[in-house]
Amino acid sequence: MREVAVIGVGMNRWGELWEKSHRQIWTEAALEAVDDAGVDHVDAMYVGCMSSGLFVGQEHLGALLADQLGMGPIPGTRVESACASGGLAFRQAYLAVASGAHDVVLASGVEKMTDVDGAAATYALSTAADQEYECYQGVTFPGLYAMMARAHMHVHGTTRRQLSEVAVKNHRHGSKNPLAQFPQPVTAEQVEGSVLVADPLRILDCSPITDGAAAAVIVPMELARGMKKHPVVRVAASAHATDTLALAEREDVTFLASTERAARQAYRQAGIGPGELSFCEVHDCFTIAEIMVLEAIGLSARGAGGQAAASGFSAFGGKCPVNVSGGLKSKGHPVGATGVAQVREAVLQLRGQAGDRQVEGARYGLTQNMGGTGASSVVHVFERVEP
Amino acid sequence: MREVAVIGVGMNRWGELWEKSHRQIWTEAALEAVDDAGVDHVDAMYVGCMSSGLFVGQEHLGALLADQLGMGPIPGTRVESACASGGLAFRQAYLAVASGAHDVVLASGVEKMTDVDGAAATYALSTAADQEYECYQGVTFPGLYAMMARAHMHVHGTTRRQLSEVAVKNHRHGSKNPLAQFPQPVTAEQVEGSVLVADPLRILDCSPITDGAAAAVIVPMELARGMKKHPVVRVAASAHATDTLALAEREDVTFLASTERAARQAYRQAGIGPGELSFCEVHDCFTIAEIMVLEAIGLSARGAGGQAAASGFSAFGGKCPVNVSGGLKSKGHPVGATGVAQVREAVLQLRGQAGDRQVEGARYGLTQNMGGTGASSVVHVFERVEP
């Protein structure tokens, strides 16, 4: 397999973009990535999108968006893996370059979630869970993550305050991200006083409904080395693993086994351990999720994610800042775009272009994107390459 | 890139499978492919599915079906490209093996279309067209293909009877396929006397609404050579191209430019021309589509597809039989599964295992799968490898 590098990234301002169509949102991010890369063509494109059929009545995004890009009749492929669609689209783009099939590939993600009302959005998102065995009982995602949170509190002693600290940290981080949907800082008291959604999760424990897109341009390493526009960022590892779709079938609902598997493979491929990471971007769709991810990627001992999250370890300035971009919580969560936006943040950090939120001397960054209650996990490791 | 071979194929009986769930339909085909391959594990799986969100309220098929397969927490990826979803899932699986990322990969496709009523199915299928510029005007797929047929008749002199001959041939072929949904032979008079759907297309010009699945197991060539169960079938070429999603934006609505592009790439990769093909499986979603595909893949001159289709050239026993399986017309068209079922037919033919419908001495077979009105085309060439 060929070595692969990221040479361009793009993302638009996320939020409730009622004045923009699905394709327009995507095109803004895609053209920014192409411009950032400084290339005049791409050979193929991949797009991650969870449920454009239910959200905007449009499937067949590969051909639609390839046409929209205006760079000829290139192969355009849509990948879907619920909220991990973006990360998995990036992985398929990586495989296309690594295999030698294509040289300049656009990896992208998009979701337009606000063209339907709240109940329809909740239904569309519920299709990431097991429709026949979970949704049929009436449960939706806040309920599923609430059960994981309750179990984690019961088994490991995780506290309400530790959940709140994740939200407080990520909104503080997001306040430095000009593209974030909710850059407002929040206090633990505000989180704990916010509307209850599914006990113990309150509205400020949940990531929002968002319209947005993100994109990246990747090429073989030898091509990247000849380009002088930006420092070179290498894809040091790409891994993907699954778990049962239904939460009830898991051995341990307090642990993200698919993330652990994917992370273990990624560390092996990259030749590093969690101790060498400069920062991570992880899938904090709910505050409890970030706590569980810290355990699964080896940044804390099993069961100790709550303590780690509240310790300052994962805050900007700490040993390994987590979700410096604001994460899903503050930046927003257009489900198909999230995994690619994580890649964008990693690339900006490793290039030293992250502005006010720059992690000094960043060398390795990890991104973790997951679908459902962790039935799919996609983990990538990126490395700054010295000139 | 590594050379890739197909070592196992599977498909269930297609039709209106009200007694079986989406996942059950898929699992039948997947397990048959694994059994046919004689392997005890797969390293990763891909599934093509167009719109399980709209048809059965279930996204996140990669994780769901990987779990359903029962071979561990393997990476499971869903690919969507409207009616080309299956062919494109096969191509992504091919890239995963060719790249060296995985060794034993299951490529599959599935669609469960009969759990919704006819209007909802027509709506779901319309999401393969341009929702903002085509569907908004009220047109659906029979209407779009009817316009292509009218233009082809007007510009090239294609006749009503030539359209009928495609249906007659494919139903005659399908009568020898025990898994076909509509194996009944039809006459030209029956086609021309059937209910008008969108002038000039009648109900017997249209492929049906179908539930079904198909699967294939692929491995690197060096692994396939060590397996003695079946003759080895090599993937000689894999290509993918796009066109504008909206028909109105095409230069020539009587020609499938994306199929021509993909076919040209595929012939180059395989090192053969159309004259060396022993048979083809092509995307006859409507009778006019097969006529246009014959031109685009070089089996007839441009504009002469109607004459070629009625000449016996493409019939069983002719120079290059097309859709010996019965095609989409007779076999059925569960949209996400179609591209993989084409691969299954090609493999059975090249192994000499096609029974009553065996094309004698088959050496090269081509499969062509497309999405929308030809906005996406995926072309593969398969070759029988001499032991």
XYZ file of C-alpha atoms in Angstrom, chain A residues 6-12 32-33 36-37 176-179 214-216 229-234 278-279 281 324-325 331 340-365 367 382-384:
60
model
C -3.604 15.155 3.310
C -2.866 18.295 1.272
C -6.087 20.300 1.583
C -8.984 20.780 4.011
C -12.212 22.777 4.002
C -15.280 23.384 6.138
C -18.055 25.962 6.199
C -12.381 25.274 -0.037
C -10.487 21.977 0.327
C -6.447 24.882 0.127
C -4.722 21.968 -1.626
C -12.175 29.688 19.858
C -13.548 28.051 16.716
C -15.108 30.646 14.391
C -17.014 27.896 12.488
C -16.282 19.266 5.530
C -13.762 18.039 2.982
C -10.142 16.982 2.552
C 2.090 25.147 0.068
C 1.668 23.571 3.519
C 3.624 21.315 5.883
C 2.923 17.696 4.923
C 0.507 15.695 7.081
C 0.713 11.935 6.702
C -0.490 15.431 20.998
C -4.309 15.748 20.778
C -10.759 14.701 18.094
C -9.958 21.360 20.799
C -12.292 22.170 17.877
C -18.929 22.756 16.873
C -14.208 14.670 7.979
C -14.330 17.816 10.146
C -12.267 15.883 12.716
C -9.694 15.252 9.991
C -9.684 18.948 9.113
C -8.972 19.910 12.733
C -6.164 17.347 12.968
C -4.566 18.662 9.777
C -4.767 22.318 10.866
C -3.230 21.448 14.260
C -0.392 19.422 12.715
C 0.346 22.178 10.184
C 0.426 24.769 12.988
C -2.510 26.650 11.405
C -5.061 26.325 14.224
C -4.811 29.956 15.373
C -6.063 30.694 18.895
C -6.620 27.023 19.623
C -3.206 25.764 18.379
C -1.767 22.864 20.404
C 1.922 23.726 20.572
C 4.359 21.308 18.954
C 1.661 18.872 17.858
C 3.165 15.825 16.169
C 0.553 13.026 16.306
C -3.227 13.483 16.333
C -9.523 11.108 15.188
C -2.183 11.697 11.496
C 1.466 12.712 11.730
C 3.292 15.924 10.978
